[in-house]
């Protein structure tokens, strides 16, 4: 599309107009007409062979008239030509006709939508009364491997609400580094029984985690402290780090080595009775 459009990138968030708070990578389309830029896209996917195609178009055009001033662009796509989009966004062809909104920080889906539901649903979106959609693999029915499989739909249960110390890896199935790390994490899991992994290519990653490459690991302590794991990746180094940080509370300092840990323990030991002051 570079023949018809300009593509640019910047590290300066001040260039973006509007009141959008930029907390990570963002894409914005600037236009030389009407509202100048958009933050969201409303996409209606259906079969162009559907007998109701004209009714769908009429209702979608009406939604565009009513809500086009909300920095939303409106697009209609034939499901037969949208396989790439469906795979990327985690959509299901069985849910067509499907109304999908891609916002700056979330996605919203109205599956098997009827023509007369389009305008009311867009109103709910602009009013902020609908919940975002989270792409997730199915929760595993069997999860007996040393490193437990986590998906977006059960991440809170397995990690944040478990009350346990959990080492969580975000990986890509094609990633060579992840494949080399897998047997090491299996060894760690057998030793400490608190490892989990999520396929970051098929599950939406919560904003609590910054995942910019694979493999990325986080440690969540039983006391609620979330730590990015950036230390050594041998089984011994990972196990030692988990032992030092398990149960640590938010805000507590991380013990870096055995010497520091020993010093801290010595400072906490009471003085012998023989050297206590006598009154």
mmCIF file of C-alpha atoms in Angstrom:
data_model
loop_
_atom_site.group_PDB
_atom_site.id
_atom_site.type_symbol
_atom_site.label_atom_id
_atom_site.label_comp_id
_atom_site.label_asym_id
_atom_site.label_seq_id
_atom_site.Cartn_x
_atom_site.Cartn_y
_atom_site.Cartn_z
ATOM 1 C CA UNK A 1 0.000 0.000 0.000
ATOM 2 C CA UNK A 2 3.002 2.315 0.103
ATOM 3 C CA UNK A 3 2.229 3.619 -3.399
ATOM 4 C CA UNK A 4 -0.970 5.253 -2.140
ATOM 5 C CA UNK A 5 -0.085 5.901 1.524
ATOM 6 C CA UNK A 6 2.840 7.097 3.628
ATOM 7 C CA UNK A 7 4.087 4.843 6.448
ATOM 8 C CA UNK A 8 6.168 6.404 9.209
ATOM 9 C CA UNK A 9 7.287 5.544 12.730
ATOM 10 C CA UNK A 10 8.318 7.645 15.710
ATOM 11 C CA UNK A 11 9.500 7.369 19.303
ATOM 12 C CA UNK A 12 7.920 10.746 20.183
ATOM 13 C CA UNK A 13 4.409 10.223 21.581
ATOM 14 C CA UNK A 14 3.779 13.993 21.545
ATOM 15 C CA UNK A 15 3.338 13.780 17.772
ATOM 16 C CA UNK A 16 0.083 11.859 18.243
ATOM 17 C CA UNK A 17 -2.848 14.212 18.370
ATOM 18 C CA UNK A 18 -5.826 13.584 20.617
ATOM 19 C CA UNK A 19 -5.958 12.504 24.251
ATOM 20 C CA UNK A 20 -4.823 8.879 23.818
ATOM 21 C CA UNK A 21 -2.423 7.805 26.569
ATOM 22 C CA UNK A 22 0.437 5.902 24.928
ATOM 23 C CA UNK A 23 1.758 3.088 27.134
ATOM 24 C CA UNK A 24 3.258 0.929 24.410
ATOM 25 C CA UNK A 25 3.424 0.446 20.655
ATOM 26 C CA UNK A 26 0.474 2.152 18.954
ATOM 27 C CA UNK A 27 -0.696 2.598 15.380
ATOM 28 C CA UNK A 28 -2.586 5.692 14.254
ATOM 29 C CA UNK A 29 -3.996 6.512 10.841
ATOM 30 C CA UNK A 30 -3.953 10.231 9.930
ATOM 31 C CA UNK A 31 -6.284 11.433 7.196
ATOM 32 C CA UNK A 32 -6.283 14.739 5.279
ATOM 33 C CA UNK A 33 -10.068 15.134 5.651
ATOM 34 C CA UNK A 34 -13.010 15.010 8.117
ATOM 35 C CA UNK A 35 -11.851 13.914 11.622
ATOM 36 C CA UNK A 36 -8.140 13.823 10.589
ATOM 37 C CA UNK A 37 -7.260 10.687 12.579
ATOM 38 C CA UNK A 38 -8.895 7.534 13.948
ATOM 39 C CA UNK A 39 -8.290 5.440 17.047
ATOM 40 C CA UNK A 40 -10.737 2.572 16.381
ATOM 41 C CA UNK A 41 -11.953 0.507 13.463
ATOM 42 C CA UNK A 42 -15.414 -1.062 13.276
ATOM 43 C CA UNK A 43 -15.329 -3.987 10.849
ATOM 44 C CA UNK A 44 -18.379 -5.892 9.663
ATOM 45 C CA UNK A 45 -17.524 -9.333 8.274
ATOM 46 C CA UNK A 46 -20.199 -11.284 6.396
ATOM 47 C CA UNK A 47 -20.693 -13.262 3.221
ATOM 48 C CA UNK A 48 -21.392 -11.007 0.289
ATOM 49 C CA UNK A 49 -23.705 -13.783 -0.943
ATOM 50 C CA UNK A 50 -25.942 -13.262 2.102
ATOM 51 C CA UNK A 51 -29.498 -12.378 1.039
ATOM 52 C CA UNK A 52 -29.469 -9.598 3.676
ATOM 53 C CA UNK A 53 -26.344 -7.865 2.356
ATOM 54 C CA UNK A 54 -28.164 -4.648 1.428
ATOM 55 C CA UNK A 55 -29.906 -4.499 4.815
ATOM 56 C CA UNK A 56 -26.549 -4.991 6.567
ATOM 57 C CA UNK A 57 -24.978 -2.230 4.478
ATOM 58 C CA UNK A 58 -27.853 0.142 5.194
ATOM 59 C CA UNK A 59 -27.594 -0.379 8.961
ATOM 60 C CA UNK A 60 -23.798 -0.146 8.933
ATOM 61 C CA UNK A 61 -23.901 3.112 6.954
ATOM 62 C CA UNK A 62 -26.390 4.464 9.514
ATOM 63 C CA UNK A 63 -23.979 3.516 12.333
ATOM 64 C CA UNK A 64 -21.170 5.306 10.503
ATOM 65 C CA UNK A 65 -23.292 8.462 10.262
ATOM 66 C CA UNK A 66 -24.125 8.400 13.967
ATOM 67 C CA UNK A 67 -20.739 7.439 15.390
ATOM 68 C CA UNK A 68 -18.207 8.488 12.755
ATOM 69 C CA UNK A 69 -17.363 11.560 14.860
ATOM 70 C CA UNK A 70 -16.071 9.265 17.653
ATOM 71 C CA UNK A 71 -12.768 8.689 15.810
ATOM 72 C CA UNK A 72 -14.038 5.353 14.471
ATOM 73 C CA UNK A 73 -13.586 4.179 10.895
ATOM 74 C CA UNK A 74 -16.089 1.733 9.375
ATOM 75 C CA UNK A 75 -15.218 -1.122 7.013
ATOM 76 C CA UNK A 76 -17.154 -3.996 5.445
ATOM 77 C CA UNK A 77 -15.365 -7.199 4.455
ATOM 78 C CA UNK A 78 -16.312 -10.417 2.675
ATOM 79 C CA UNK A 79 -15.449 -13.346 4.929
ATOM 80 C CA UNK A 80 -13.933 -15.269 2.005
ATOM 81 C CA UNK A 81 -11.285 -12.556 1.602
ATOM 82 C CA UNK A 82 -10.625 -11.998 5.311
ATOM 83 C CA UNK A 83 -8.861 -15.198 6.364
ATOM 84 C CA UNK A 84 -5.692 -13.330 7.302
ATOM 85 C CA UNK A 85 -7.609 -10.924 9.532
ATOM 86 C CA UNK A 86 -9.534 -13.771 11.154
ATOM 87 C CA UNK A 87 -6.335 -15.614 11.996
ATOM 88 C CA UNK A 88 -4.576 -12.496 13.300
ATOM 89 C CA UNK A 89 -7.453 -11.330 15.511
ATOM 90 C CA UNK A 90 -8.501 -14.817 16.627
ATOM 91 C CA UNK A 91 -11.953 -14.607 15.029
ATOM 92 C CA UNK A 92 -14.128 -17.581 14.032
ATOM 93 C CA UNK A 93 -15.770 -17.935 10.650
ATOM 94 C CA UNK A 94 -18.650 -19.774 12.343
ATOM 95 C CA UNK A 95 -19.566 -16.497 14.113
ATOM 96 C CA UNK A 96 -20.196 -14.605 10.841
ATOM 97 C CA UNK A 97 -21.983 -12.193 10.381
ATOM 98 C CA UNK A 98 -19.587 -10.661 12.874
ATOM 99 C CA UNK A 99 -19.104 -7.066 13.999
ATOM 100 C CA UNK A 100 -15.585 -6.434 15.283
ATOM 101 C CA UNK A 101 -14.022 -3.288 16.777
ATOM 102 C CA UNK A 102 -10.277 -2.880 17.045
ATOM 103 C CA UNK A 103 -9.575 -0.084 19.538
ATOM 104 C CA UNK A 104 -6.194 1.246 20.632
ATOM 105 C CA UNK A 105 -5.952 -1.027 23.676
ATOM 106 C CA UNK A 106 -8.689 -3.672 23.300
ATOM 107 C CA UNK A 107 -10.926 -5.638 20.925
ATOM 108 C CA UNK A 108 -14.705 -5.981 20.959
ATOM 109 C CA UNK A 109 -16.798 -8.625 19.165
ATOM 110 C CA UNK A 110 -20.499 -9.057 18.416
ATOM 111 C CA UNK A 111 -20.840 -12.550 16.856
ATOM 112 C CA UNK A 112 -23.765 -13.651 14.661
ATOM 113 C CA UNK A 113 -25.006 -10.085 14.588
ATOM 114 C CA UNK A 114 -28.381 -9.186 13.058
ATOM 115 C CA UNK A 115 -28.778 -6.019 10.971
ATOM 116 C CA UNK A 116 -30.987 -4.282 13.555
ATOM 117 C CA UNK A 117 -28.406 -4.974 16.303
ATOM 118 C CA UNK A 118 -25.590 -2.975 14.680
ATOM 119 C CA UNK A 119 -26.568 0.564 15.723
ATOM 120 C CA UNK A 120 -27.548 -0.380 19.331
ATOM 121 C CA UNK A 121 -24.301 -2.314 19.797
ATOM 122 C CA UNK A 122 -22.229 0.606 18.533
ATOM 123 C CA UNK A 123 -24.023 2.791 21.090
ATOM 124 C CA UNK A 124 -23.091 0.346 23.859
ATOM 125 C CA UNK A 125 -19.473 0.476 22.686
ATOM 126 C CA UNK A 126 -19.306 4.276 22.670
ATOM 127 C CA UNK A 127 -21.038 4.332 26.074
ATOM 128 C CA UNK A 128 -18.379 1.963 27.437
ATOM 129 C CA UNK A 129 -20.838 -0.674 28.636
ATOM 130 C CA UNK A 130 -19.483 -3.763 26.828
ATOM 131 C CA UNK A 131 -16.502 -5.848 27.885
ATOM 132 C CA UNK A 132 -13.484 -6.289 25.605
ATOM 133 C CA UNK A 133 -12.826 -9.579 23.851
ATOM 134 C CA UNK A 134 -9.764 -11.604 24.855
ATOM 135 C CA UNK A 135 -8.232 -14.042 22.371
ATOM 136 C CA UNK A 136 -7.570 -17.351 24.096
ATOM 137 C CA UNK A 137 -6.842 -20.976 23.340
ATOM 138 C CA UNK A 138 -9.194 -23.492 24.912
ATOM 139 C CA UNK A 139 -8.467 -24.343 28.542
ATOM 140 C CA UNK A 140 -6.626 -27.702 28.500
ATOM 141 C CA UNK A 141 -8.725 -30.619 29.710
ATOM 142 C CA UNK A 142 -5.562 -32.522 30.617
ATOM 143 C CA UNK A 143 -2.600 -30.610 32.065
ATOM 144 C CA UNK A 144 -0.258 -33.178 33.595
ATOM 145 C CA UNK A 145 3.047 -32.050 32.086
ATOM 146 C CA UNK A 146 5.694 -30.605 34.472
ATOM 147 C CA UNK A 147 5.221 -27.140 32.973
ATOM 148 C CA UNK A 148 1.506 -26.387 33.029
ATOM 149 C CA UNK A 149 -0.128 -24.860 29.936
ATOM 150 C CA UNK A 150 -1.835 -21.536 30.629
ATOM 151 C CA UNK A 151 -4.239 -19.734 28.285
ATOM 152 C CA UNK A 152 -5.707 -16.246 28.505
ATOM 153 C CA UNK A 153 -9.004 -17.539 29.905
ATOM 154 C CA UNK A 154 -7.431 -19.234 32.941
ATOM 155 C CA UNK A 155 -4.385 -17.007 33.555
ATOM 156 C CA UNK A 156 -5.948 -15.375 36.616
ATOM 157 C CA UNK A 157 -6.799 -18.740 38.182
ATOM 158 C CA UNK A 158 -3.429 -20.367 37.499
ATOM 159 C CA UNK A 159 -1.249 -17.362 38.346
ATOM 160 C CA UNK A 160 -2.798 -14.370 40.115
ATOM 161 C CA UNK A 161 -5.456 -16.169 42.189
ATOM 162 C CA UNK A 162 -3.530 -19.377 42.895
ATOM 163 C CA UNK A 163 -1.842 -18.228 46.104
ATOM 164 C CA UNK A 164 1.310 -19.951 44.848
ATOM 165 C CA UNK A 165 4.728 -18.938 43.601
ATOM 166 C CA UNK A 166 4.601 -19.266 39.811
ATOM 167 C CA UNK A 167 7.255 -18.911 37.116
ATOM 168 C CA UNK A 168 5.453 -18.043 33.871
ATOM 169 C CA UNK A 169 7.007 -18.235 30.406
ATOM 170 C CA UNK A 170 5.595 -16.500 27.319
ATOM 171 C CA UNK A 171 6.818 -18.364 24.252
ATOM 172 C CA UNK A 172 6.368 -18.807 20.519
ATOM 173 C CA UNK A 173 6.105 -22.406 19.271
ATOM 174 C CA UNK A 174 8.494 -21.654 16.397
ATOM 175 C CA UNK A 175 11.079 -19.914 18.649
ATOM 176 C CA UNK A 176 14.442 -21.735 18.742
ATOM 177 C CA UNK A 177 15.427 -20.159 22.090
ATOM 178 C CA UNK A 178 12.147 -21.374 23.603
ATOM 179 C CA UNK A 179 12.738 -24.909 22.325
ATOM 180 C CA UNK A 180 16.210 -24.970 23.930
ATOM 181 C CA UNK A 181 14.794 -23.606 27.192
ATOM 182 C CA UNK A 182 11.927 -26.139 27.365
ATOM 183 C CA UNK A 183 13.874 -29.071 28.936
ATOM 184 C CA UNK A 184 15.453 -26.671 31.445
ATOM 185 C CA UNK A 185 12.043 -25.417 32.551
ATOM 186 C CA UNK A 186 10.857 -29.034 32.778
ATOM 187 C CA UNK A 187 13.738 -29.691 35.182
ATOM 188 C CA UNK A 188 12.843 -26.611 37.221
ATOM 189 C CA UNK A 189 9.187 -27.651 37.313
ATOM 190 C CA UNK A 190 10.014 -31.160 38.528
ATOM 191 C CA UNK A 191 12.127 -29.644 41.298
ATOM 192 C CA UNK A 192 9.800 -26.861 42.451
ATOM 193 C CA UNK A 193 6.425 -27.693 40.813
ATOM 194 C CA UNK A 194 5.489 -24.110 40.017
ATOM 195 C CA UNK A 195 6.138 -23.555 36.292
ATOM 196 C CA UNK A 196 3.626 -22.506 33.640
ATOM 197 C CA UNK A 197 3.807 -21.402 30.011
ATOM 198 C CA UNK A 198 1.581 -19.497 27.580
ATOM 199 C CA UNK A 199 1.685 -19.469 23.797
ATOM 200 C CA UNK A 200 1.924 -15.717 23.220
ATOM 201 C CA UNK A 201 1.057 -16.094 19.536
ATOM 202 C CA UNK A 202 -2.449 -17.501 20.133
ATOM 203 C CA UNK A 203 -3.413 -15.776 23.401
ATOM 204 C CA UNK A 204 -3.804 -12.100 24.241
ATOM 205 C CA UNK A 205 -1.231 -10.987 26.804
ATOM 206 C CA UNK A 206 -2.569 -8.911 29.733
ATOM 207 C CA UNK A 207 -1.122 -5.410 30.195
ATOM 208 C CA UNK A 208 0.546 -6.559 33.452
ATOM 209 C CA UNK A 209 3.242 -8.199 31.305
ATOM 210 C CA UNK A 210 5.631 -6.541 28.866
ATOM 211 C CA UNK A 211 6.444 -9.161 26.239
ATOM 212 C CA UNK A 212 8.653 -7.859 23.442
ATOM 213 C CA UNK A 213 10.333 -11.118 22.468
ATOM 214 C CA UNK A 214 10.418 -14.853 23.160
ATOM 215 C CA UNK A 215 11.122 -16.339 25.550
ATOM 216 C CA UNK A 216 9.978 -13.818 28.218
ATOM 217 C CA UNK A 217 9.609 -14.974 31.816
ATOM 218 C CA UNK A 218 7.918 -13.521 34.889
ATOM 219 C CA UNK A 219 7.862 -14.688 38.496
ATOM 220 C CA UNK A 220 4.732 -14.113 40.571
ATOM 221 C CA UNK A 221 5.237 -14.665 44.303
ATOM 222 C CA UNK A 222 2.616 -16.074 46.642
ATOM 223 C CA UNK A 223 2.535 -12.670 48.350
ATOM 224 C CA UNK A 224 1.527 -10.881 45.136
ATOM 225 C CA UNK A 225 4.836 -9.538 43.825
ATOM 226 C CA UNK A 226 5.254 -9.673 40.023
ATOM 227 C CA UNK A 227 8.899 -9.703 38.904
ATOM 228 C CA UNK A 228 10.346 -9.759 35.419
ATOM 229 C CA UNK A 229 12.882 -12.601 35.286
ATOM 230 C CA UNK A 230 16.028 -11.398 33.528
ATOM 231 C CA UNK A 231 18.724 -13.501 35.184
ATOM 232 C CA UNK A 232 20.580 -16.610 34.089
ATOM 233 C CA UNK A 233 18.710 -19.404 32.350
ATOM 234 C CA UNK A 234 20.312 -22.538 33.657
ATOM 235 C CA UNK A 235 18.123 -24.722 35.854
ATOM 236 C CA UNK A 236 20.296 -23.951 38.892
ATOM 237 C CA UNK A 237 20.093 -20.168 38.371
ATOM 238 C CA UNK A 238 16.323 -20.220 37.888
ATOM 239 C CA UNK A 239 15.756 -22.438 40.951
ATOM 240 C CA UNK A 240 18.000 -20.246 43.141
ATOM 241 C CA UNK A 241 16.171 -17.098 42.034
ATOM 242 C CA UNK A 242 12.766 -18.629 42.777
ATOM 243 C CA UNK A 243 13.893 -19.776 46.240
ATOM 244 C CA UNK A 244 15.146 -16.294 47.072
ATOM 245 C CA UNK A 245 12.036 -14.489 45.880
ATOM 246 C CA UNK A 246 9.218 -16.863 46.777
ATOM 247 C CA UNK A 247 6.730 -15.247 49.100
ATOM 248 C CA UNK A 248 8.347 -11.821 48.725
ATOM 249 C CA UNK A 249 5.869 -8.992 49.168
ATOM 250 C CA UNK A 250 5.376 -6.088 46.726
ATOM 251 C CA UNK A 251 8.080 -3.509 47.281
ATOM 252 C CA UNK A 252 10.510 -5.850 49.030
ATOM 253 C CA UNK A 253 14.097 -5.838 47.822
ATOM 254 C CA UNK A 254 15.203 -8.788 45.736
ATOM 255 C CA UNK A 255 18.086 -10.770 47.210
ATOM 256 C CA UNK A 256 20.744 -10.890 44.511
ATOM 257 C CA UNK A 257 23.212 -13.470 45.844
ATOM 258 C CA UNK A 258 23.956 -15.867 48.677
ATOM 259 C CA UNK A 259 26.357 -13.475 50.405
ATOM 260 C CA UNK A 260 23.739 -10.734 50.619
ATOM 261 C CA UNK A 261 21.208 -13.259 51.897
ATOM 262 C CA UNK A 262 23.591 -14.458 54.610
ATOM 263 C CA UNK A 263 24.364 -10.890 55.691
ATOM 264 C CA UNK A 264 20.661 -10.173 56.023
ATOM 265 C CA UNK A 265 20.151 -13.291 58.138
ATOM 266 C CA UNK A 266 23.086 -12.422 60.425
ATOM 267 C CA UNK A 267 21.675 -8.940 61.056
ATOM 268 C CA UNK A 268 18.387 -10.469 62.203
ATOM 269 C CA UNK A 269 19.953 -12.912 64.698
ATOM 270 C CA UNK A 270 19.775 -11.799 68.377
ATOM 271 C CA UNK A 271 22.951 -11.077 70.276
ATOM 272 C CA UNK A 272 24.245 -13.865 72.561
ATOM 273 C CA UNK A 273 23.200 -13.659 76.232
ATOM 274 C CA UNK A 274 26.841 -13.249 77.317
ATOM 275 C CA UNK A 275 27.254 -9.890 75.605
ATOM 276 C CA UNK A 276 23.912 -8.335 76.545
ATOM 277 C CA UNK A 277 24.058 -5.286 78.787
ATOM 278 C CA UNK A 278 23.177 -5.991 82.413
ATOM 279 C CA UNK A 279 21.043 -3.394 84.209
#
